Coordinates of C-alpha atoms and ligand atoms in Angstrom, one line a residue:
X30 CA 0.3 -0.1 -0.4
X31 CA 3.1 2.8 0.2
X32 CA 4.2 1.7 -2.1
X33 CA 1.2 2.4 -4.2
X34 CA 0.6 6.0 -1.8
X35 CA 4.4 6.9 -2.9
X36 CA 3.7 5.9 -6.7
X37 CA 0.2 8.0 -6.5
X38 CA 1.6 11.1 -5.4
X39 CA 4.8 11.3 -7.3
X40 CA 2.5 10.8 -10.8
X41 CA 0.6 13.8 -9.8
X42 CA 3.4 15.6 -8.6
X43 CA 5.0 15.2 -12.0
X44 CA 1.6 15.7 -13.9
X45 CA 0.7 18.8 -11.9
X46 CA 4.8 19.7 -12.4
X47 CA 3.7 19.4 -16.6
X48 CA 0.3 21.1 -16.5
X49 CA 1.7 24.3 -14.9
X50 CA 5.1 23.8 -17.2
X51 CA 2.5 24.0 -20.3
X52 CA -0.1 26.1 -19.4
X53 CA 3.0 28.5 -18.2
X54 CA 3.9 28.2 -21.8
X55 CA 0.8 29.0 -23.0
X56 CA -0.1 32.2 -20.6
X57 CA 3.3 33.8 -21.4
X58 CA 2.9 32.9 -25.7
X59 CA -0.1 34.9 -25.0
X60 CA 0.7 37.8 -22.6
X61 CA 3.7 38.0 -25.4
X62 CA 1.4 38.0 -28.0
X63 CA -0.9 41.1 -26.7
X64 CA 2.5 43.3 -25.7
X65 CA 3.9 42.7 -29.2
X66 CA 0.8 43.8 -30.4
X67 CA 0.3 47.0 -27.9
X68 CA 4.0 47.5 -28.5
X69 CA 3.6 47.8 -32.4
X70 CA 0.7 49.7 -31.9
X71 CA 2.6 52.4 -29.5
X72 CA 5.8 52.3 -32.5
X73 CA 3.2 52.6 -35.1
X74 CA 2.3 55.9 -33.2
X75 CA 5.4 57.2 -32.2
X76 CA 6.9 56.3 -35.8
X77 CA 3.9 58.1 -37.8
X78 CA 4.3 60.9 -35.0
X79 CA 7.8 61.9 -35.4
X80 CA 7.3 61.3 -40.0
X81 CA 3.9 63.6 -39.6
X82 CA 6.8 66.6 -37.7
X83 CA 9.5 65.3 -40.5
X84 CA 6.8 65.7 -43.2
X85 CA 7.4 69.7 -42.9
X86 CA 10.9 69.7 -44.0
X87 CA 11.8 67.2 -47.0
X88 CA 12.3 63.7 -48.2
X89 CA 15.6 63.2 -48.1
X90 CA 14.9 63.6 -44.6
X91 CA 12.0 61.2 -44.2
X92 CA 13.7 58.5 -46.0
X93 CA 16.8 59.3 -43.8
X94 CA 14.4 58.9 -40.3
X95 CA 13.1 55.7 -41.7
X96 CA 15.8 53.9 -42.2
X97 CA 17.2 55.5 -38.8
X98 CA 13.9 53.6 -37.3
X99 CA 14.0 50.6 -39.5
X100 CA 17.6 49.8 -38.3
X101 CA 17.0 50.7 -34.6
X102 CA 14.1 48.6 -34.6
X103 CA 13.1 44.6 -34.8
X104 CA 10.2 45.8 -36.2
X105 CA 9.5 46.0 -39.7
X106 CA 8.0 49.9 -41.3
X107 CA 6.5 50.4 -44.8
X108 CA 5.2 53.5 -46.1
X109 CA 2.5 53.1 -48.7
X110 CA 1.1 55.4 -50.9
X111 CA -3.2 55.9 -51.1
X112 CA -3.1 53.5 -54.5
X113 CA -1.1 51.1 -52.5
X114 CA 2.2 51.4 -54.1
X115 CA 5.3 50.8 -51.7
X116 CA 7.6 53.5 -51.4
X117 CA 9.5 52.3 -48.3
X118 CA 10.1 49.0 -46.6
X119 CA 13.0 48.4 -44.1
X120 CA 13.3 45.4 -44.6
X121 CA 12.9 44.6 -48.1
X122 CA 13.3 46.8 -51.4
X123 CA 10.0 48.7 -52.2
X124 CA 10.6 48.4 -55.9
X125 CA 10.2 45.2 -56.3
X126 CA 7.4 45.0 -53.7
X127 CA 3.4 44.5 -55.2
X128 CA 0.9 46.6 -54.5
X129 CA -0.4 46.7 -50.6
X130 CA -3.8 48.2 -51.5
X131 CA -5.5 45.0 -50.9
X132 CA -4.0 44.2 -47.4
X133 CA -6.9 45.0 -44.8
X134 CA -4.6 46.8 -41.9
X135 CA -4.3 49.3 -45.2
X136 CA -7.9 49.4 -47.0
X137 CA -8.6 49.7 -42.7
X138 CA -6.6 53.0 -42.4
X139 CA -7.7 54.5 -45.1
X140 CA -10.8 54.3 -44.4
X141 CA -10.7 54.7 -40.7
X142 CA -7.5 55.8 -40.1
X143 CA -6.0 53.4 -38.1
X144 CA -6.1 49.6 -39.2
X145 CA -4.9 45.9 -37.8
X146 CA -4.2 43.4 -39.1
X147 CA -2.9 39.3 -38.1
X148 CA -1.8 37.0 -41.0
X149 CA 0.8 35.2 -42.9
X150 CA 2.8 37.3 -44.4
X151 CA 2.9 37.4 -48.4
X152 CA 6.2 39.0 -48.5
X153 CA 8.1 36.7 -45.7
X154 CA 5.7 33.7 -44.8
X155 CA 5.4 34.4 -41.2
X156 CA 2.9 35.4 -38.8
X157 CA 2.8 39.0 -38.9
X158 CA 0.8 41.3 -37.4
X159 CA 0.3 44.3 -38.7
X160 CA -0.5 47.9 -38.0
X161 CA -1.9 50.9 -40.9
X162 CA -1.9 54.8 -39.7
X163 CA -3.2 56.9 -42.2
X164 CA -0.9 60.3 -42.8
X165 CA -1.7 63.3 -42.7
X166 CA -0.1 63.6 -46.2
X167 CA -2.3 60.7 -47.4
X168 CA 0.5 58.1 -47.3
X169 CA 0.1 54.8 -44.5
X170 CA 2.6 54.2 -42.6
X171 CA 2.2 50.1 -41.7
X172 CA 4.8 48.6 -38.9
X173 CA 4.8 45.1 -38.0
X174 CA 6.0 42.7 -35.8
X175 CA 5.9 38.3 -36.2
X176 CA 5.1 36.4 -33.5
X177 CA 8.9 34.7 -33.8
X178 CA 9.9 38.0 -31.5
X179 CA 7.4 36.1 -28.9
X180 CA 8.5 32.6 -29.9
X181 CA 12.5 33.7 -29.6
X182 CA 11.4 35.0 -26.2
X183 CA 9.7 32.2 -25.2
X184 CA 12.3 29.8 -26.3
X185 CA 15.1 31.6 -24.2
X186 CA 12.3 31.0 -21.0
X187 CA 12.1 27.4 -21.5
X188 CA 15.3 26.4 -20.0
X189 CA 15.4 27.8 -16.9
X190 CA 11.8 27.0 -16.6
X191 CA 12.9 23.0 -17.1
X192 CA 15.7 23.8 -14.6
X193 CA 12.8 24.6 -12.9
X194 CA 10.0 22.0 -13.3
X195 CA 13.2 19.4 -12.7
X196 CA 13.8 20.6 -9.6
X197 CA 9.7 21.1 -8.4
X198 CA 9.5 17.5 -9.7
X199 CA 12.3 16.7 -7.4
X200 CA 11.5 18.0 -4.6
X201 CA 7.4 16.7 -4.9
X202 CA 8.9 13.4 -5.5
X203 CA 10.8 13.8 -1.9
X204 CA 7.8 15.2 -0.1
X205 CA 5.7 12.3 -1.5
X206 CA 8.2 10.0 -0.3
X207 CA 8.5 12.0 3.4
X208 CA 4.3 12.1 3.4
X209 CA 3.4 8.5 2.2
X210 CA 5.9 7.5 5.5
X211 CA 4.4 9.7 8.0
X212 CA 1.0 9.0 6.5
X213 CA 2.1 5.1 6.8
X214 CA 3.7 5.1 10.0
X215 CA 0.9 5.2 12.2
X216 CA -0.9 2.7 10.3
X217 CA 1.8 0.3 10.9
X218 CA 2.3 0.6 14.3
X219 CA -1.3 0.4 14.8
X220 CA -1.5 -1.7 18.4
X221 CA -4.3 -4.4 17.2
X222 CA -3.6 -6.5 20.0
X223 CA -5.0 -3.4 22.1
X224 CA -7.2 -1.1 19.1
X225 CA -8.6 1.5 21.7
X226 CA -5.1 2.5 22.8
X227 CA -4.2 3.4 19.4
X228 CA -4.4 7.6 18.7
X229 CA -4.8 7.8 16.0
X230 CA -7.0 8.7 12.2
X231 CA -10.7 9.0 13.3
X232 CA -11.8 8.1 9.7
X233 CA -9.7 4.8 11.1
X234 CA -11.9 4.6 14.2
X235 CA -14.7 2.9 13.2
X236 CA -12.3 -0.2 11.9
X237 CA -10.8 0.0 15.3
X238 CA -13.8 -0.1 16.9
X239 CA -14.4 -3.4 14.5
X240 CA -11.3 -5.1 15.4
X241 CA -12.0 -4.1 19.1
X242 CA -15.0 -5.6 18.9
X243 CA -13.8 -8.9 16.9
X244 CA -10.7 -9.4 18.9
X245 CA -12.7 -9.8 22.2
X246 CA -15.1 -12.1 19.9
X247 CA -12.2 -14.0 19.0
X248 CA -10.5 -13.7 22.7
X249 CA -13.9 -15.7 24.2
X250 CA -13.3 -18.4 21.7
X251 CA -10.2 -19.2 22.0
X252 CA -11.1 -19.5 26.0
X253 CA -13.9 -21.5 25.3
X254 CA -11.9 -24.2 23.6
X255 CA -9.2 -23.6 25.6
X256 CA -10.9 -24.6 28.4
X257 CA -12.4 -27.2 26.1
X258 CA -9.3 -28.6 25.7
X259 CA -7.8 -28.7 28.8
X260 CA -11.5 -30.5 30.5
X261 CA -9.7 -32.9 27.3
X262 CA -7.0 -33.5 28.7
X263 CA -8.1 -34.1 32.4
X264 CA -10.7 -36.4 31.1
X265 CA -8.3 -38.3 28.4
X266 CA -5.0 -38.6 30.6
X267 CA -7.0 -40.0 33.8
X268 CA -8.3 -42.3 31.9
X269 CA -7.0 -46.0 32.3
X270 CA -7.6 -46.9 28.8
X271 CA -5.4 -45.2 25.9
X272 CA -6.4 -43.1 23.2
X273 CA -5.0 -41.4 20.1
X274 CA -7.3 -39.6 17.6
X275 CA -5.3 -39.8 14.1
X276 CA -6.3 -37.7 10.8
X277 CA -7.1 -39.1 7.4
X278 CA -3.3 -39.4 7.2
X279 CA -2.6 -41.5 10.1
X280 CA -0.7 -38.9 11.5
X281 CA -1.1 -37.8 15.5
X282 CA -3.6 -35.3 16.5
X283 CA -3.6 -36.5 20.3
X284 CA -3.0 -39.2 22.4
X285 CA -3.4 -39.6 26.2
X286 CA -0.2 -41.2 28.0
X287 CA -2.5 -44.5 28.3
X288 CA -2.1 -44.9 25.0
X289 CA 1.5 -44.2 24.9
X290 CA 2.0 -46.4 28.3
X291 CA 0.1 -49.3 26.6
X292 CA 1.8 -49.0 23.3
X293 CA 5.4 -49.5 25.0
X294 CA 6.6 -45.5 23.5
X295 CA 8.8 -43.3 25.0
X296 CA 6.1 -40.6 26.5
X297 CA 6.8 -37.4 24.1
X298 CA 5.2 -35.3 21.9
X299 CA 3.2 -37.4 19.1
X300 CA 1.4 -34.4 17.9
X301 CA 1.7 -34.2 14.1
X302 CA 3.6 -37.9 13.5
X303 CA 2.3 -41.0 12.2
X304 CA 1.0 -43.2 13.7
X305 CA 3.9 -45.8 12.9
X306 CA 5.7 -43.4 15.5
X307 CA 3.5 -44.7 18.0
X308 CA 3.1 -48.6 17.4
X309 CA 5.5 -50.3 15.1
X310 CA 2.8 -53.4 14.6
X311 CA 1.4 -53.5 11.8
X312 CA -1.5 -54.8 11.9
X313 CA -2.3 -52.3 13.3
X314 CA -1.9 -49.8 11.1
X315 CA -3.6 -52.1 8.7
X316 CA -6.7 -51.7 11.1
X317 CA -6.2 -47.8 11.7
X318 CA -6.3 -47.1 7.4
X319 CA -9.3 -49.8 7.1
X320 CA -11.0 -47.5 9.8
X321 CA -9.5 -44.3 8.0
X322 CA -12.0 -45.9 5.3
X323 CA -15.3 -45.9 7.1
X324 CA -14.8 -49.0 8.6
X325 CA -14.7 -50.0 12.2
X326 CA -12.2 -52.2 13.3
X327 CA -11.1 -54.4 16.1
X328 CA -6.9 -55.4 16.9
X329 CA -6.1 -57.6 19.6
X330 CA -2.4 -57.8 20.6
X331 CA 0.4 -58.6 23.3
X332 CA 2.8 -55.3 24.2
X333 CA 6.1 -55.6 25.4
X334 CA 5.1 -56.2 29.0
X335 CA 2.8 -59.0 27.7
X336 CA 0.0 -56.9 28.5
X337 CA -3.1 -58.0 26.0
X338 CA -4.7 -55.4 24.4
X339 CA -7.7 -54.7 22.9
X340 CA -7.7 -52.4 20.4
X341 CA -10.9 -50.3 19.1
X342 CA -10.6 -48.3 15.6
X343 CA -13.6 -46.1 15.2
X344 CA -13.5 -44.0 12.5
X345 CA -14.4 -40.6 13.0
X346 CA -17.7 -38.3 10.4
X347 CA -18.4 -35.8 10.5
X348 CA -20.7 -34.1 6.7
X349 CA -20.8 -37.4 5.9
X350 CA -17.4 -37.8 5.5
X351 CA -14.6 -39.4 7.3
X352 CA -12.0 -37.3 8.4
X353 CA -9.9 -39.2 10.7
X354 CA -10.2 -41.9 13.2
X355 CA -10.5 -42.7 16.7
X356 CA -7.9 -45.3 19.1
X357 CA -9.7 -47.1 22.1
X358 CA -6.4 -49.6 23.7
X359 CA -8.2 -51.4 26.7
X360 CA -5.9 -53.6 28.3
X361 CA -7.6 -56.6 28.8
X362 CA -4.9 -59.0 30.8
X363 CA -7.2 -59.9 33.2
X364 CA -10.4 -60.8 31.1
X365 CA -7.6 -62.6 29.4
X366 CA -6.1 -64.4 32.0
X367 CA -10.0 -65.4 33.8
X368 CA -10.4 -66.6 30.6
X369 CA -7.2 -69.0 30.8
X370 CA -7.9 -70.2 33.8
X371 CA -11.6 -70.8 33.5
X372 CA -10.5 -72.8 30.3
X373 CA -7.9 -74.6 31.9
X374 CA -10.4 -75.0 34.9
X375 CA -13.4 -76.6 32.7
X376 CA -10.3 -79.2 31.3
X377 CA -9.0 -79.7 34.8
X378 CA -12.2 -80.5 35.6
X379 CA -13.5 -82.8 33.1
X380 CA -9.9 -84.5 33.8
X381 CA -11.1 -84.8 37.6
X382 CA -13.8 -86.3 37.1
X383 CA -13.5 -88.6 34.3
X384 CA -11.1 -90.4 36.4
X385 CA -13.4 -91.7 39.4
X386 CA -16.4 -92.2 36.7
X387 CA -14.2 -94.7 34.1
X388 CA -13.5 -96.6 37.4
X389 CA -17.1 -96.5 38.3
X390 CA -17.9 -97.5 35.0
X391 CA -15.3 -99.8 35.1
X392 CA -16.4 -101.9 38.5
X393 CA -19.8 -102.2 37.2
X394 CA -19.6 -103.0 33.7
X395 CA -17.3 -105.9 35.0
X396 CA -20.6 -107.0 37.2
X397 CA -22.9 -106.6 34.9
X398 CA -21.0 -108.5 32.4
X399 CA -20.5 -111.0 35.0
X400 CA -17.1 -111.4 34.1
X401 CA -16.9 -110.5 38.4
X402 CA -16.6 -113.4 40.8
X403 CA -19.5 -113.4 43.2
X404 CA -17.0 -113.3 46.0
X405 CA -15.1 -109.9 44.5
X406 CA -18.6 -108.2 44.4
X407 CA -18.8 -106.6 47.5
X408 CA -14.8 -105.1 46.8
X409 CA -16.1 -103.7 43.8
X410 CA -19.1 -102.0 45.3
X411 CA -16.9 -101.3 48.2
X412 CA -14.5 -99.4 45.2
X413 CA -17.3 -97.9 43.1
X414 CA -18.6 -96.3 46.5
X415 CA -15.4 -95.2 47.4
X416 CA -15.0 -93.5 43.5
X417 CA -18.4 -92.2 43.6
X418 CA -17.4 -90.4 47.3
X419 CA -14.6 -88.7 45.7
X420 CA -16.7 -87.2 42.7
X421 CA -18.8 -86.2 45.5
X422 CA -16.3 -84.0 47.1
X423 CA -15.1 -83.3 44.3
X424 CA -18.0 -82.0 42.7
X425 CA -18.8 -80.6 46.5
X426 CA -15.5 -78.5 45.5
X427 CA -16.3 -77.5 42.5
X428 CA -19.7 -75.8 43.2
X429 CA -18.2 -74.1 46.4
X430 CA -15.2 -72.4 43.6
X431 CA -17.5 -72.1 41.2
X432 CA -20.0 -69.9 43.9
X433 CA -17.0 -68.1 45.8
X434 CA -16.2 -67.3 42.0
X435 CA -19.5 -65.3 41.0
X436 CA -19.2 -63.9 44.7
X437 CA -17.8 -60.2 44.3
X438 CA -15.8 -58.7 47.5
X439 CA -18.8 -55.8 47.3
X440 CA -21.5 -57.9 48.1
X441 CA -20.4 -60.1 50.2
X442 CA -22.1 -59.5 53.7
X443 CA -19.8 -59.2 57.0
X444 CA -20.8 -60.1 60.3
X445 CA -19.5 -60.5 63.9
X446 CA -17.1 -63.5 63.7
X447 CA -15.8 -65.0 67.0
X448 CA -12.2 -66.4 65.9
X449 CA -11.7 -68.0 69.0
X450 CA -14.8 -70.1 69.2
X451 CA -14.8 -70.7 65.8
X452 CA -11.4 -72.7 66.4
X453 CA -11.9 -74.6 68.7
X454 CA -15.5 -75.6 66.6
X455 CA -13.2 -76.5 63.5
X456 CA -10.9 -78.7 66.1
X457 CA -13.5 -80.5 67.7
X458 CA -15.2 -81.1 64.2
X459 CA -11.7 -82.4 63.0
X460 CA -10.9 -84.7 66.4
X461 CA -12.3 -88.2 65.1
X462 CA -10.5 -87.4 62.1
X463 CA -7.2 -86.0 63.9
X464 CA -7.1 -89.2 65.8
X465 CA -7.9 -91.8 63.4
X466 CA -4.5 -90.0 61.8
X467 CA -3.1 -90.5 65.7
X468 CA -2.7 -86.1 65.0
X469 CA -3.1 -84.4 68.0
X470 CA -4.9 -80.9 67.4
X471 CA -4.0 -77.7 70.2
X472 CA -6.4 -74.9 69.8
X473 CA -4.4 -71.9 70.9
X474 CA -6.9 -68.3 70.6
X475 CA -6.4 -64.9 72.3
X476 CA -9.9 -63.5 72.3
X477 CA -10.4 -61.6 68.5
X478 CA -13.7 -60.9 66.8
X479 CA -13.8 -60.2 63.5
X480 CA -15.9 -59.2 60.9
X481 CA -16.0 -61.6 58.0
X482 CA -18.8 -64.8 56.5
X483 CA -18.4 -66.9 60.2
X484 CA -19.6 -70.3 57.5
X485 CA -16.9 -69.3 54.8
X486 CA -14.1 -68.4 57.7
X487 CA -14.9 -72.3 58.8
X488 CA -15.1 -73.3 55.9
X489 CA -11.2 -72.5 55.1
X490 CA -10.0 -73.2 58.6
X491 CA -11.5 -76.3 58.2
X492 CA -9.6 -76.9 54.6
X493 CA -6.0 -76.0 56.2
X494 CA -7.1 -78.5 59.1
X495 CA -8.1 -81.0 57.7
X496 CA -4.9 -80.8 55.4
X497 CA -2.6 -80.3 58.4
X498 CA -3.7 -83.7 59.4
X499 CA -4.0 -85.3 56.2
X500 CA -0.3 -84.8 55.9
X501 CA 1.1 -85.1 58.8
X502 CA 3.0 -88.1 60.7
X503 CA 1.4 -90.4 63.6
X504 CA 1.8 -88.5 66.8
X505 CA 2.1 -86.0 64.7
X506 CA 0.5 -82.2 65.8
X507 CA -1.6 -79.4 64.9
X508 CA -1.8 -76.5 66.7
X509 CA -4.4 -73.7 65.5
X510 CA -4.0 -70.5 66.8
X511 CA -5.1 -66.6 66.3
X512 CA -4.0 -63.4 67.0
X513 CA -3.9 -59.5 66.7
X514 CA -2.2 -57.2 65.7
X515 CA -3.0 -53.7 65.1
X516 CA -6.5 -53.6 62.4
X517 CA -5.1 -57.3 61.4
X518 CA -6.0 -60.4 62.5
X519 CA -4.0 -63.7 61.9
X520 CA -5.4 -67.3 61.9
X521 CA -3.0 -69.9 61.4
X522 CA -3.0 -73.5 61.2
X523 CA 0.4 -75.1 61.8
X524 CA 1.3 -79.2 62.0
X525 CA 4.8 -80.9 62.2
X526 CA 3.6 -83.0 59.3
X527 CA 5.5 -83.8 55.9
X528 CA 6.1 -80.4 55.1
X529 CA 6.0 -78.8 51.5
X530 CA 9.1 -78.1 48.5
X531 CA 10.4 -75.1 47.9
X532 CA 9.2 -75.4 44.5
X533 CA 5.9 -76.1 45.1
X534 CA 5.1 -73.6 47.2
X535 CA 4.1 -70.8 45.0
X536 CA 2.2 -72.9 43.7
X537 CA -0.1 -75.4 46.2
X538 CA -2.8 -72.1 46.0
X539 CA -3.6 -73.1 42.3
X540 CA -6.4 -75.1 41.3
X541 CA -6.0 -79.2 40.6
X542 CA -2.4 -78.9 41.9
X543 CA -1.3 -81.2 44.4
X544 CA 2.4 -80.7 45.5
X545 CA 4.0 -84.9 45.7
X546 CA 2.6 -86.9 43.2
X547 CA 4.1 -89.9 45.3
X548 CA 2.1 -89.2 48.3
X549 CA -0.6 -87.5 46.0
X550 CA -1.7 -90.9 44.8
X551 CA -2.1 -92.5 48.4
X552 CA -3.8 -89.6 50.4
X553 CA -7.2 -88.2 48.9
X554 CA -7.6 -85.0 47.6
X555 CA -9.3 -82.8 45.0
X556 CA -5.9 -80.3 44.5
X557 CA -9.2 -77.7 45.3
X558 CA -8.9 -77.3 49.2
X559 CA -6.0 -74.5 49.0
X560 CA -7.6 -72.7 45.9
X561 CA -10.9 -72.3 48.2
X562 CA -8.9 -71.0 51.3
X563 CA -7.2 -68.3 49.1
X564 CA -10.6 -67.0 47.1
X565 CA -12.2 -66.6 51.2
X566 CA -9.1 -64.5 52.1
X567 CA -9.3 -62.4 49.0
X568 CA -13.0 -62.1 49.5
X569 CA -12.3 -60.8 53.1
X570 CA -9.8 -58.4 51.8
X571 CA -7.0 -60.9 53.5
X572 CA -4.4 -62.9 51.6
X573 CA -2.7 -66.1 52.6
X574 CA 1.0 -67.5 52.9
X575 CA 3.0 -71.0 53.9
X576 CA 6.1 -71.3 55.4
X577 CA 7.4 -75.5 55.2
X578 CA 10.4 -77.0 55.4
X579 CA 10.4 -80.7 53.8
X580 CA 10.0 -83.5 56.5
X581 CA 9.5 -80.5 59.6
X582 CA 5.8 -78.4 58.7
X583 CA 4.3 -76.7 57.9
X584 CA 2.6 -73.3 58.6
X585 CA -0.3 -71.6 56.7
X586 CA -1.2 -68.0 58.3
X587 CA -4.5 -66.0 56.8
X588 CA -4.7 -62.5 57.0
X589 CA -7.4 -60.4 57.3
X590 CA -8.5 -56.9 58.5
X591 CA -10.3 -57.5 61.6
X592 CA -13.1 -54.5 60.0
X593 CA -13.1 -55.7 55.8
X594 CA -16.0 -53.5 55.6
X595 CA -13.7 -50.8 55.6
X596 CA -12.6 -52.1 52.4
X597 CA -15.8 -52.4 50.9
X598 CA -16.6 -48.6 51.5
Ligands
ADP30 P1 -5.9 -81.6 48.6 O1 -6.8 -81.9 48.0 O2 -4.4 -82.0 47.5 O3 -5.1 -81.3 50.0 P2 -5.4 -79.2 48.7 O4 -5.3 -77.3 47.9 O5 -5.7 -78.8 49.8 O6 -5.8 -80.1 47.9 O7 -3.9 -78.7 48.9 C1 -3.1 -78.5 47.4 C2 -1.9 -79.5 48.1 O8 -0.9 -78.9 49.0 C3 -1.6 -80.4 48.4 O9 -1.9 -81.6 47.2 C4 -1.0 -80.8 49.4 O10 0.6 -81.9 48.6 C5 0.1 -79.6 49.4 N1 -0.8 -79.5 51.2 C6 -1.4 -78.6 51.5 N2 -1.4 -78.2 53.1 C7 -0.2 -79.4 53.5 C8 0.0 -79.7 54.4 N3 -0.1 -79.1 55.3 N4 1.5 -80.2 54.9 C9 2.1 -80.8 53.8 N5 1.5 -80.5 52.4 C10 0.2 -79.5 52.4

């Protein structure tokens, strides 16, 4: 704009100078012409007066006077008789000049005493101004001047005029530059952030007011967007699920920390980078590309830490067009492990049920085929009964476990349980079994009241106590203890039995795991007892652990919060 204003001002200045120059020339020409005519008129009057005076003397003096006048002045002097014969001309030989009676100025002078005319001279071939005066002796005096005189004068004036014009043009260009700069400077230094603070041309005020209003509107919108962004960031950063927003070129628009963590990427700014920089998983990138084409896709993958991820790729549409896609990354490891253990559990259950059923079926078949001797039948029936009993215990344990599986900790109703009484009750229930195994049970309990589910806690202590008797030796001992420390209560079942090998200690709480294969065959069990104990402990917000030494005995400890209700709140 600055250049444009400058150019316009320069052109205006130059045009003004040129017009002034031409106008000055025209006016000067006209003025010079008028002055030349007045001068010619005045000369004619002077010369005529001189001739009138000389006429009284003689002709020779008249000639001398006319010569003198003709030489001294640039004007042409001509004397013409009344018949038009030229008797004297200061510039030409009068004898060779034609009759001038037809000349308008001569004709006018004869009739009016004075005549004038302006035309191209037939003699000189130049534009000439003539003034003729009738003398008292009847002769006509004519004085003339050519316009060359005027143009000569003007030509002399042109060089200084041109010089002046050039100086003016230069001055104008400088002035145009200076003014443009002064005009534009306040506009260039406008404080657009705070338009009301500008002290500038009144004409710009409406524009500044408009900018001010738009600035305020813009600021409101920016604040609103910033607020929404902060809200969105707060939501996404606190999400445990990963979220990645991609544009149509699979460039990352936003990614939360959970997504970076789950995909095993370093915490950094991924904005504008490709999805491949966040995850090199080819299938994930393919699924995202498919989502960009408008199709919802899913992908399951395992990350570097062995976590199982499920990724949902959803296209984002606006105005009927896909603008990008959103990836939602969910850690399904727990679900995956639960699914896996359920599958394993089903396989184990089938396997464990099959063994006694096969025996029962075998014995029953032998009896029905008549293959069994009558004396063996009662033995077979006893075996069938024993296997059926095993089956019942197994099914019972499976039912207990699946019931425990279905109960979430939140839904368990706790009540006050006297743990000392509970241990004594279990001890008396187990007395017969212990005597049969020649094992002594000792109860060493403090008066501890805890919150819990009495039936479940009793079941757990029963399982631990029966194991302590089962995996003991003759004349062995079992100690049932309950102690309290702070907010925790500890139920301890100790024996001086066969103990558990180090490598088995971690696994005995798994479902269907039985430690020593050799004695597992002789000692009956389902391999579910400790799994039930662990489940019950967890439902009470606690845990169960074991310390054992082979050949010396084992100590199982259930650690439970005294008031698990607090955990549920
Ligand atoms: P089971 O029905 O086989 O007893 P449990 O889940 O109760 O199943 O126990 C798992 C395994 O842990 C048992 O097979 C046994 O090998 C071992 N075990 C449990 N309690 C004791 C104990 N007090 N002393 C030695 N071994 C034990």
